Amino acid sequence: MHFTCLGCNATFPLTENIHTCPRCGGLLDACYDFGEASSWKSVWLERRKSQAAADRSGVFRFREILPFLSDLSLIASLGEGNTPVLDAPAAARYAGIDRVRFKHQGFNPTGSFKDNGMVSAVARARQLGMRLVACVSTGNTSASMAAYAAAAGLRPVVFVPRGEIAMGKLAQALEYGATTLQVEGNFDVILKLVFSLAPSLGMYLLNSVNPFRLEGQKTIMVELMEQLAWRVPDWIVLPGGNLGNVSAFGKGLREMRDLGLIARLPRLAVIQAEGAAPLYHMLRDAATALTPVDHPQTLATAIKIGAPVSWPKAVRELRASNGVCEVATEQEIADAKATIGRCGIGCEPASAATLAGIRKLAAAGTIRADDDVVAVLTGHVLKDPEYILKYHSGSLEANGVRLTSKYANQPKPLPADPEALRKALEATAATG
Ligand SMILES: *Cc1c(COP(=O)(O)O)cnc(C)c1O
Ligand SMILES: [Zn+2]
């Protein structure tokens, strides 16, 4: 077991406490000699009958594919993963394809896929004997880290750019007992500061540059493939912010293919918000490096990232899977989100970028109508209730422009009068 640097190919023992390459600063992959995997599928299935915490974890049930951890007592599971795959016919019609299924990571304990990564990286922190854990986050990472650190008996510290965090996320960080420091400065500035201070403070960083976050997140693909009876879909569609998740999915899928667990790779499609789309621009312009967006803009806060750390890994995974990157406008995201809501599913704005992207890729002929498409909904509908209320009351604005609330569902004021009530309900009944 070792780390391999993406930048200079140097290798380091997996026992070292490093996040990036000590030589060139490049991103690190956790690499393993897996050995024989022919029994894994049946072992994983068998564990579903077990009541042991490590077996009930939707991450560590697949522990053969994350062999960095041998001591299962280091796992503090909150029941992460185990998320459903949901059919959404109305969403498929909206996108102009025959069928779409959603793998909904919003069903996680703190409401996003960050939990899949955090259970793994927090176990790693304990393996290294670290007591103080930290992240810089404007959202789901902070909620997730706070919960998992608390469950593991570690001290969580959350750094947030002042005024840049959604209520549903900050509230959780506070509830789970994280020391929450609101710093004047933007995300990138704070991350640099914290990164340089962490070693001297004995603080373990749990941002997605941490390779063990991605190790946990890759099991989302393993769980999905098991749910699909190991039949590989044509497309996996997901939103892209810091690009950790696409990197994790790509790695997990390649490992499964190399182990003979799946026959081929699905194509990955990353959808970015138009105002925060550095990967999209890089690939469109066939550039060799990513140019950060200085002032990323989008109401989909989970993907409001101008300088995604994991872009070299994301590019590698898109190349390996013949993947694509698409953008969605604020209006497209908002309408796609309301459509997912009408399926009874609901999700965070960033997650809805997937459906908006599928619609565009289908219109362009990249995704065909009969392709087998799975989109990953990354976060829970209640992570951003303000967005929802504004959309449905017709007051949602992006960059100073009022969006059209095409699928608005406004609450109707009514006097306490039987005739008024009857009229209102007859109108409802008439709309079927
Ligand atoms: C973190 C997050 C994303 C973005 O994932 P990256 O790995 O940063 O690309 C998208 N949606 C939600 C809900 C998230 O929490
Ligand atoms: Zn290196």
Short mmCIF file of N, CA and C in Angstrom, two decimals, residues 282-424:
data_model
loop_
_atom_site.label_atom_id
_atom_site.label_comp_id
_atom_site.label_asym_id
_atom_site.label_seq_id
_atom_site.Cartn_x
_atom_site.Cartn_y
_atom_site.Cartn_z
N MET A 282 -11.94 24.83 -19.32
CA MET A 282 -10.66 24.21 -19.64
C MET A 282 -10.81 23.16 -20.74
N LEU A 283 -11.82 22.31 -20.60
CA LEU A 283 -11.99 21.23 -21.58
C LEU A 283 -12.49 21.77 -22.91
N ARG A 284 -13.39 22.76 -22.84
CA ARG A 284 -13.91 23.35 -24.07
C ARG A 284 -12.77 23.98 -24.88
N ASP A 285 -11.85 24.65 -24.16
CA ASP A 285 -10.76 25.33 -24.84
C ASP A 285 -9.56 24.42 -25.08
N ALA A 286 -9.69 23.14 -24.72
CA ALA A 286 -8.59 22.18 -24.83
C ALA A 286 -7.31 22.73 -24.20
N ALA A 287 -7.46 23.39 -23.06
CA ALA A 287 -6.31 23.95 -22.34
C ALA A 287 -5.58 22.84 -21.59
N THR A 288 -4.32 23.09 -21.24
CA THR A 288 -3.55 22.07 -20.53
C THR A 288 -3.62 22.26 -19.01
N ALA A 289 -4.09 23.41 -18.60
CA ALA A 289 -4.24 23.64 -17.16
C ALA A 289 -5.53 24.40 -16.91
N LEU A 290 -6.00 24.32 -15.69
CA LEU A 290 -7.25 24.97 -15.33
C LEU A 290 -7.00 26.42 -14.91
N THR A 291 -7.80 27.32 -15.45
CA THR A 291 -7.74 28.72 -15.03
C THR A 291 -8.85 28.96 -14.02
N PRO A 292 -8.47 29.30 -12.77
CA PRO A 292 -9.51 29.50 -11.75
C PRO A 292 -10.45 30.66 -12.11
N VAL A 293 -11.68 30.54 -11.65
CA VAL A 293 -12.65 31.63 -11.77
C VAL A 293 -12.53 32.47 -10.50
N ASP A 294 -12.24 33.76 -10.66
CA ASP A 294 -11.97 34.61 -9.50
C ASP A 294 -13.18 34.82 -8.59
N HIS A 295 -14.31 35.09 -9.19
CA HIS A 295 -15.50 35.33 -8.38
C HIS A 295 -16.63 34.40 -8.83
N PRO A 296 -16.55 33.14 -8.39
CA PRO A 296 -17.58 32.18 -8.81
C PRO A 296 -18.97 32.65 -8.36
N GLN A 297 -19.94 32.47 -9.23
CA GLN A 297 -21.31 32.89 -8.95
C GLN A 297 -22.27 31.76 -9.22
N THR A 298 -23.03 31.38 -8.23
CA THR A 298 -24.17 30.48 -8.44
C THR A 298 -24.93 30.36 -7.13
N LEU A 299 -26.24 30.18 -7.24
CA LEU A 299 -27.06 29.93 -6.04
C LEU A 299 -26.87 28.51 -5.54
N ALA A 300 -26.28 27.67 -6.38
CA ALA A 300 -26.00 26.28 -5.98
C ALA A 300 -24.69 26.30 -5.19
N THR A 301 -24.79 26.69 -3.92
CA THR A 301 -23.58 26.98 -3.12
C THR A 301 -22.61 25.81 -3.03
N ALA A 302 -23.11 24.58 -3.11
CA ALA A 302 -22.23 23.42 -2.97
C ALA A 302 -21.25 23.28 -4.14
N ILE A 303 -21.56 23.95 -5.25
CA ILE A 303 -20.63 23.89 -6.39
C ILE A 303 -20.13 25.29 -6.77
N LYS A 304 -20.20 26.21 -5.80
CA LYS A 304 -19.71 27.57 -6.04
C LYS A 304 -18.21 27.60 -5.74
N ILE A 305 -17.43 27.00 -6.61
CA ILE A 305 -15.99 26.83 -6.38
C ILE A 305 -15.26 27.36 -7.62
N GLY A 306 -14.33 28.29 -7.40
CA GLY A 306 -13.60 28.86 -8.53
C GLY A 306 -12.29 28.16 -8.82
N ALA A 307 -11.68 27.58 -7.78
CA ALA A 307 -10.37 26.94 -7.94
C ALA A 307 -10.41 25.52 -7.39
N PRO A 308 -11.04 24.60 -8.13
CA PRO A 308 -11.22 23.24 -7.63
C PRO A 308 -9.89 22.51 -7.44
N VAL A 309 -9.65 22.04 -6.20
CA VAL A 309 -8.38 21.37 -5.91
C VAL A 309 -8.15 20.11 -6.73
N SER A 310 -9.19 19.35 -6.95
CA SER A 310 -9.00 18.01 -7.52
C SER A 310 -9.05 17.99 -9.05
N TRP A 311 -8.89 19.15 -9.69
CA TRP A 311 -9.09 19.14 -11.15
C TRP A 311 -8.17 18.18 -11.91
N PRO A 312 -6.88 18.01 -11.51
CA PRO A 312 -6.09 17.06 -12.30
C PRO A 312 -6.65 15.63 -12.24
N LYS A 313 -7.16 15.26 -11.07
CA LYS A 313 -7.77 13.93 -10.96
C LYS A 313 -9.05 13.85 -11.79
N ALA A 314 -9.83 14.92 -11.76
CA ALA A 314 -11.08 14.93 -12.52
C ALA A 314 -10.81 14.77 -14.01
N VAL A 315 -9.80 15.48 -14.50
CA VAL A 315 -9.45 15.39 -15.93
C VAL A 315 -9.03 13.96 -16.26
N ARG A 316 -8.24 13.37 -15.37
CA ARG A 316 -7.82 11.97 -15.60
C ARG A 316 -9.04 11.05 -15.72
N GLU A 317 -10.01 11.23 -14.82
CA GLU A 317 -11.16 10.31 -14.82
C GLU A 317 -12.07 10.56 -16.02
N LEU A 318 -12.20 11.81 -16.44
CA LEU A 318 -13.02 12.08 -17.63
C LEU A 318 -12.36 11.47 -18.86
N ARG A 319 -11.04 11.56 -18.95
CA ARG A 319 -10.34 10.95 -20.08
C ARG A 319 -10.52 9.44 -20.06
N ALA A 320 -10.31 8.83 -18.88
CA ALA A 320 -10.37 7.37 -18.77
C ALA A 320 -11.74 6.83 -19.14
N SER A 321 -12.79 7.63 -18.86
CA SER A 321 -14.15 7.11 -19.05
C SER A 321 -14.81 7.68 -20.30
N ASN A 322 -14.04 8.40 -21.12
CA ASN A 322 -14.62 9.09 -22.27
C ASN A 322 -15.76 10.00 -21.81
N GLY A 323 -15.50 10.70 -20.72
CA GLY A 323 -16.53 11.53 -20.09
C GLY A 323 -16.64 12.91 -20.69
N VAL A 324 -17.61 13.66 -20.18
CA VAL A 324 -17.85 15.02 -20.67
C VAL A 324 -18.10 15.96 -19.50
N CYS A 325 -17.99 17.25 -19.80
CA CYS A 325 -18.35 18.27 -18.80
C CYS A 325 -19.31 19.24 -19.48
N GLU A 326 -20.39 19.57 -18.78
CA GLU A 326 -21.42 20.46 -19.33
C GLU A 326 -21.71 21.55 -18.29
N VAL A 327 -22.33 22.63 -18.74
CA VAL A 327 -22.73 23.68 -17.79
C VAL A 327 -24.25 23.84 -17.80
N ALA A 328 -24.75 24.34 -16.68
CA ALA A 328 -26.17 24.67 -16.58
C ALA A 328 -26.31 26.08 -16.05
N THR A 329 -27.28 26.80 -16.58
CA THR A 329 -27.53 28.17 -16.10
C THR A 329 -28.34 28.11 -14.79
N GLU A 330 -28.44 29.25 -14.13
CA GLU A 330 -29.21 29.31 -12.89
C GLU A 330 -30.67 28.94 -13.15
N GLN A 331 -31.21 29.42 -14.27
CA GLN A 331 -32.60 29.12 -14.61
C GLN A 331 -32.78 27.62 -14.87
N GLU A 332 -31.85 27.04 -15.58
CA GLU A 332 -31.94 25.60 -15.87
C GLU A 332 -31.86 24.76 -14.60
N ILE A 333 -30.99 25.18 -13.68
CA ILE A 333 -30.86 24.45 -12.41
C ILE A 333 -32.16 24.56 -11.61
N ALA A 334 -32.70 25.77 -11.56
CA ALA A 334 -33.92 26.01 -10.78
C ALA A 334 -35.09 25.18 -11.31
N ASP A 335 -35.26 25.16 -12.62
CA ASP A 335 -36.38 24.41 -13.20
C ASP A 335 -36.18 22.90 -13.05
N ALA A 336 -34.95 22.46 -13.22
CA ALA A 336 -34.66 21.03 -13.04
C ALA A 336 -34.93 20.62 -11.60
N LYS A 337 -34.58 21.50 -10.69
CA LYS A 337 -34.80 21.19 -9.27
C LYS A 337 -36.29 21.07 -8.94
N ALA A 338 -37.08 21.98 -9.49
CA ALA A 338 -38.52 21.90 -9.25
C ALA A 338 -39.09 20.62 -9.87
N THR A 339 -38.54 20.22 -11.00
CA THR A 339 -39.00 18.99 -11.66
C THR A 339 -38.68 17.76 -10.80
N ILE A 340 -37.50 17.73 -10.24
CA ILE A 340 -37.13 16.61 -9.36
C ILE A 340 -38.05 16.61 -8.13
N GLY A 341 -38.37 17.81 -7.66
CA GLY A 341 -39.30 17.92 -6.54
C GLY A 341 -40.65 17.32 -6.88
N ARG A 342 -41.15 17.57 -8.06
CA ARG A 342 -42.45 17.04 -8.48
C ARG A 342 -42.46 15.52 -8.60
N CYS A 343 -41.28 14.93 -8.62
CA CYS A 343 -41.20 13.45 -8.61
C CYS A 343 -41.32 12.92 -7.18
N GLY A 344 -41.45 13.85 -6.22
CA GLY A 344 -41.50 13.43 -4.82
C GLY A 344 -40.13 13.15 -4.25
N ILE A 345 -39.10 13.62 -4.94
CA ILE A 345 -37.74 13.26 -4.54
C ILE A 345 -37.07 14.44 -3.85
N GLY A 346 -36.89 15.54 -4.56
CA GLY A 346 -36.30 16.72 -3.94
C GLY A 346 -34.81 16.60 -3.77
N CYS A 347 -34.12 17.72 -3.81
CA CYS A 347 -32.67 17.71 -3.65
C CYS A 347 -32.17 19.13 -3.46
N GLU A 348 -30.89 19.25 -3.18
CA GLU A 348 -30.23 20.54 -3.05
C GLU A 348 -30.01 21.14 -4.46
N PRO A 349 -29.92 22.48 -4.58
CA PRO A 349 -29.73 23.06 -5.91
C PRO A 349 -28.58 22.44 -6.73
N ALA A 350 -27.42 22.24 -6.10
CA ALA A 350 -26.27 21.68 -6.84
C ALA A 350 -26.63 20.33 -7.47
N SER A 351 -27.40 19.54 -6.73
CA SER A 351 -27.75 18.21 -7.23
C SER A 351 -28.59 18.29 -8.50
N ALA A 352 -29.44 19.31 -8.57
CA ALA A 352 -30.35 19.45 -9.71
C ALA A 352 -29.62 19.82 -10.99
N ALA A 353 -28.39 20.30 -10.86
CA ALA A 353 -27.59 20.58 -12.06
C ALA A 353 -27.48 19.32 -12.92
N THR A 354 -27.54 18.15 -12.29
CA THR A 354 -27.45 16.90 -13.05
C THR A 354 -28.56 16.81 -14.09
N LEU A 355 -29.80 17.01 -13.65
CA LEU A 355 -30.93 16.87 -14.59
C LEU A 355 -30.87 17.94 -15.68
N ALA A 356 -30.50 19.15 -15.28
CA ALA A 356 -30.35 20.23 -16.27
C ALA A 356 -29.30 19.83 -17.31
N GLY A 357 -28.22 19.23 -16.84
CA GLY A 357 -27.14 18.81 -17.74
C GLY A 357 -27.56 17.67 -18.65
N ILE A 358 -28.29 16.71 -18.10
CA ILE A 358 -28.76 15.58 -18.91
C ILE A 358 -29.64 16.10 -20.05
N ARG A 359 -30.50 17.06 -19.71
CA ARG A 359 -31.41 17.62 -20.72
C ARG A 359 -30.61 18.25 -21.87
N LYS A 360 -29.55 18.98 -21.51
CA LYS A 360 -28.74 19.61 -22.56
C LYS A 360 -27.95 18.57 -23.36
N LEU A 361 -27.39 17.60 -22.67
CA LEU A 361 -26.60 16.58 -23.36
C LEU A 361 -27.49 15.71 -24.24
N ALA A 362 -28.75 15.53 -23.84
CA ALA A 362 -29.69 14.78 -24.66
C ALA A 362 -30.07 15.60 -25.89
N ALA A 363 -30.31 16.88 -25.70
CA ALA A 363 -30.67 17.75 -26.82
C ALA A 363 -29.54 17.80 -27.85
N ALA A 364 -28.31 17.72 -27.37
CA ALA A 364 -27.16 17.77 -28.28
C ALA A 364 -26.85 16.42 -28.91
N GLY A 365 -27.56 15.38 -28.46
CA GLY A 365 -27.33 14.04 -29.02
C GLY A 365 -26.18 13.29 -28.36
N THR A 366 -25.56 13.89 -27.35
CA THR A 366 -24.46 13.21 -26.65
C THR A 366 -25.01 12.05 -25.82
N ILE A 367 -26.10 12.33 -25.08
CA ILE A 367 -26.82 11.25 -24.40
C ILE A 367 -27.98 10.87 -25.31
N ARG A 368 -28.10 9.58 -25.61
CA ARG A 368 -29.20 9.13 -26.47
C ARG A 368 -30.41 8.76 -25.63
N ALA A 369 -31.58 8.83 -26.27
CA ALA A 369 -32.83 8.63 -25.53
C ALA A 369 -32.87 7.28 -24.81
N ASP A 370 -32.28 6.26 -25.40
CA ASP A 370 -32.37 4.94 -24.76
C ASP A 370 -31.12 4.60 -23.94
N ASP A 371 -30.27 5.57 -23.72
CA ASP A 371 -29.12 5.33 -22.85
C ASP A 371 -29.58 5.07 -21.41
N ASP A 372 -28.80 4.27 -20.71
CA ASP A 372 -29.07 3.98 -19.30
C ASP A 372 -28.33 5.04 -18.47
N VAL A 373 -29.11 5.93 -17.84
CA VAL A 373 -28.52 7.10 -17.18
C VAL A 373 -28.80 7.07 -15.68
N VAL A 374 -27.76 7.17 -14.89
CA VAL A 374 -27.91 7.33 -13.44
C VAL A 374 -27.30 8.67 -13.04
N ALA A 375 -28.11 9.50 -12.39
CA ALA A 375 -27.61 10.78 -11.90
C ALA A 375 -27.49 10.70 -10.38
N VAL A 376 -26.44 11.31 -9.85
CA VAL A 376 -26.25 11.28 -8.41
C VAL A 376 -26.75 12.59 -7.82
N LEU A 377 -27.79 12.48 -6.99
CA LEU A 377 -28.27 13.65 -6.26
C LEU A 377 -27.44 13.73 -4.99
N THR A 378 -26.71 14.83 -4.86
CA THR A 378 -25.65 14.89 -3.86
C THR A 378 -26.10 15.34 -2.48
N GLY A 379 -27.22 16.10 -2.42
CA GLY A 379 -27.62 16.65 -1.13
C GLY A 379 -29.13 16.72 -0.93
N HIS A 380 -29.52 16.84 0.32
CA HIS A 380 -30.91 16.79 0.77
C HIS A 380 -31.68 18.07 0.43
N VAL A 381 -32.96 17.92 0.15
CA VAL A 381 -33.81 19.05 -0.24
C VAL A 381 -33.85 20.15 0.84
N LEU A 382 -33.74 19.78 2.11
CA LEU A 382 -33.86 20.79 3.17
C LEU A 382 -32.55 21.50 3.51
N LYS A 383 -31.51 21.23 2.75
CA LYS A 383 -30.25 21.92 2.97
C LYS A 383 -30.37 23.40 2.64
N ASP A 384 -31.32 23.74 1.77
CA ASP A 384 -31.44 25.13 1.34
C ASP A 384 -32.91 25.51 1.14
N PRO A 385 -33.66 25.56 2.25
CA PRO A 385 -35.10 25.83 2.14
C PRO A 385 -35.41 27.24 1.61
N GLU A 386 -34.51 28.18 1.87
CA GLU A 386 -34.74 29.54 1.42
C GLU A 386 -34.85 29.62 -0.10
N TYR A 387 -33.97 28.88 -0.77
CA TYR A 387 -33.98 28.80 -2.23
C TYR A 387 -35.35 28.32 -2.72
N ILE A 388 -35.85 27.30 -2.06
CA ILE A 388 -37.13 26.70 -2.47
C ILE A 388 -38.28 27.69 -2.30
N LEU A 389 -38.32 28.32 -1.12
CA LEU A 389 -39.42 29.26 -0.85
C LEU A 389 -39.38 30.42 -1.82
N LYS A 390 -38.19 30.89 -2.12
CA LYS A 390 -38.07 31.99 -3.09
C LYS A 390 -38.50 31.56 -4.48
N TYR A 391 -38.07 30.36 -4.88
CA TYR A 391 -38.47 29.89 -6.21
C TYR A 391 -39.99 29.83 -6.32
N HIS A 392 -40.61 29.23 -5.33
CA HIS A 392 -42.06 29.02 -5.44
C HIS A 392 -42.88 30.28 -5.24
N SER A 393 -42.25 31.30 -4.65
CA SER A 393 -42.98 32.57 -4.52
C SER A 393 -42.55 33.56 -5.60
N GLY A 394 -41.72 33.10 -6.54
CA GLY A 394 -41.35 33.94 -7.67
C GLY A 394 -40.38 35.05 -7.32
N SER A 395 -39.56 34.85 -6.28
CA SER A 395 -38.63 35.93 -5.91
C SER A 395 -37.17 35.47 -5.91
N LEU A 396 -36.88 34.39 -6.63
CA LEU A 396 -35.50 33.90 -6.67
C LEU A 396 -34.68 34.74 -7.64
N GLU A 397 -33.57 35.28 -7.14
CA GLU A 397 -32.71 36.11 -7.98
C GLU A 397 -31.30 35.55 -8.03
N ALA A 398 -30.71 35.58 -9.23
CA ALA A 398 -29.31 35.19 -9.38
C ALA A 398 -28.58 36.32 -10.09
N ASN A 399 -27.50 36.78 -9.52
CA ASN A 399 -26.73 37.89 -10.08
C ASN A 399 -27.61 39.11 -10.39
N GLY A 400 -28.53 39.38 -9.48
CA GLY A 400 -29.38 40.55 -9.66
C GLY A 400 -30.48 40.38 -10.69
N VAL A 401 -30.60 39.17 -11.25
CA VAL A 401 -31.66 38.93 -12.25
C VAL A 401 -32.71 38.00 -11.65
N ARG A 402 -33.96 38.40 -11.76
CA ARG A 402 -35.06 37.58 -11.26
C ARG A 402 -35.24 36.36 -12.16
N LEU A 403 -35.23 35.17 -11.57
CA LEU A 403 -35.46 33.96 -12.37
C LEU A 403 -36.96 33.76 -12.59
N THR A 404 -37.30 33.05 -13.66
CA THR A 404 -38.69 32.72 -13.93
C THR A 404 -39.05 31.47 -13.13
N SER A 405 -40.15 31.54 -12.40
CA SER A 405 -40.55 30.38 -11.61
C SER A 405 -41.63 29.61 -12.37
N LYS A 406 -41.16 28.88 -13.37
CA LYS A 406 -42.05 28.19 -14.29
C LYS A 406 -42.91 27.15 -13.59
N TYR A 407 -42.37 26.52 -12.58
CA TYR A 407 -43.10 25.46 -11.88
C TYR A 407 -43.48 25.91 -10.47
N ALA A 408 -43.76 27.20 -10.33
CA ALA A 408 -44.04 27.75 -9.00
C ALA A 408 -45.26 27.08 -8.37
N ASN A 409 -45.19 26.93 -7.06
CA ASN A 409 -46.30 26.37 -6.29
C ASN A 409 -46.45 27.26 -5.06
N GLN A 410 -47.30 28.29 -5.22
CA GLN A 410 -47.41 29.29 -4.15
C GLN A 410 -48.45 28.91 -3.12
N PRO A 411 -48.19 29.20 -1.86
CA PRO A 411 -49.25 29.02 -0.86
C PRO A 411 -50.35 30.05 -1.13
N LYS A 412 -51.62 29.61 -0.98
CA LYS A 412 -52.74 30.51 -1.29
C LYS A 412 -53.43 30.95 -0.01
N PRO A 413 -53.54 32.25 0.20
CA PRO A 413 -54.28 32.73 1.38
C PRO A 413 -55.78 32.54 1.14
N LEU A 414 -56.50 32.23 2.20
CA LEU A 414 -57.91 31.90 2.05
C LEU A 414 -58.67 32.35 3.32
N PRO A 415 -59.84 32.96 3.17
CA PRO A 415 -60.64 33.26 4.36
C PRO A 415 -61.27 31.98 4.91
N ALA A 416 -61.66 31.97 6.19
CA ALA A 416 -62.28 30.79 6.80
C ALA A 416 -63.75 30.74 6.39
N ASP A 417 -63.96 30.44 5.12
CA ASP A 417 -65.31 30.51 4.56
C ASP A 417 -65.53 29.28 3.69
N PRO A 418 -66.63 28.54 3.91
CA PRO A 418 -66.83 27.26 3.21
C PRO A 418 -66.86 27.41 1.69
N GLU A 419 -67.45 28.49 1.18
CA GLU A 419 -67.54 28.65 -0.27
C GLU A 419 -66.16 28.86 -0.89
N ALA A 420 -65.35 29.68 -0.23
CA ALA A 420 -63.98 29.94 -0.71
C ALA A 420 -63.17 28.65 -0.71
N LEU A 421 -63.33 27.88 0.37
CA LEU A 421 -62.63 26.59 0.48
C LEU A 421 -63.05 25.64 -0.64
N ARG A 422 -64.38 25.56 -0.85
CA ARG A 422 -64.90 24.69 -1.89
C ARG A 422 -64.31 25.05 -3.26
N LYS A 423 -64.32 26.35 -3.56
CA LYS A 423 -63.78 26.81 -4.85
C LYS A 423 -62.32 26.42 -5.02
N ALA A 424 -61.55 26.68 -3.95
CA ALA A 424 -60.12 26.37 -4.02
C ALA A 424 -59.89 24.88 -4.26
#
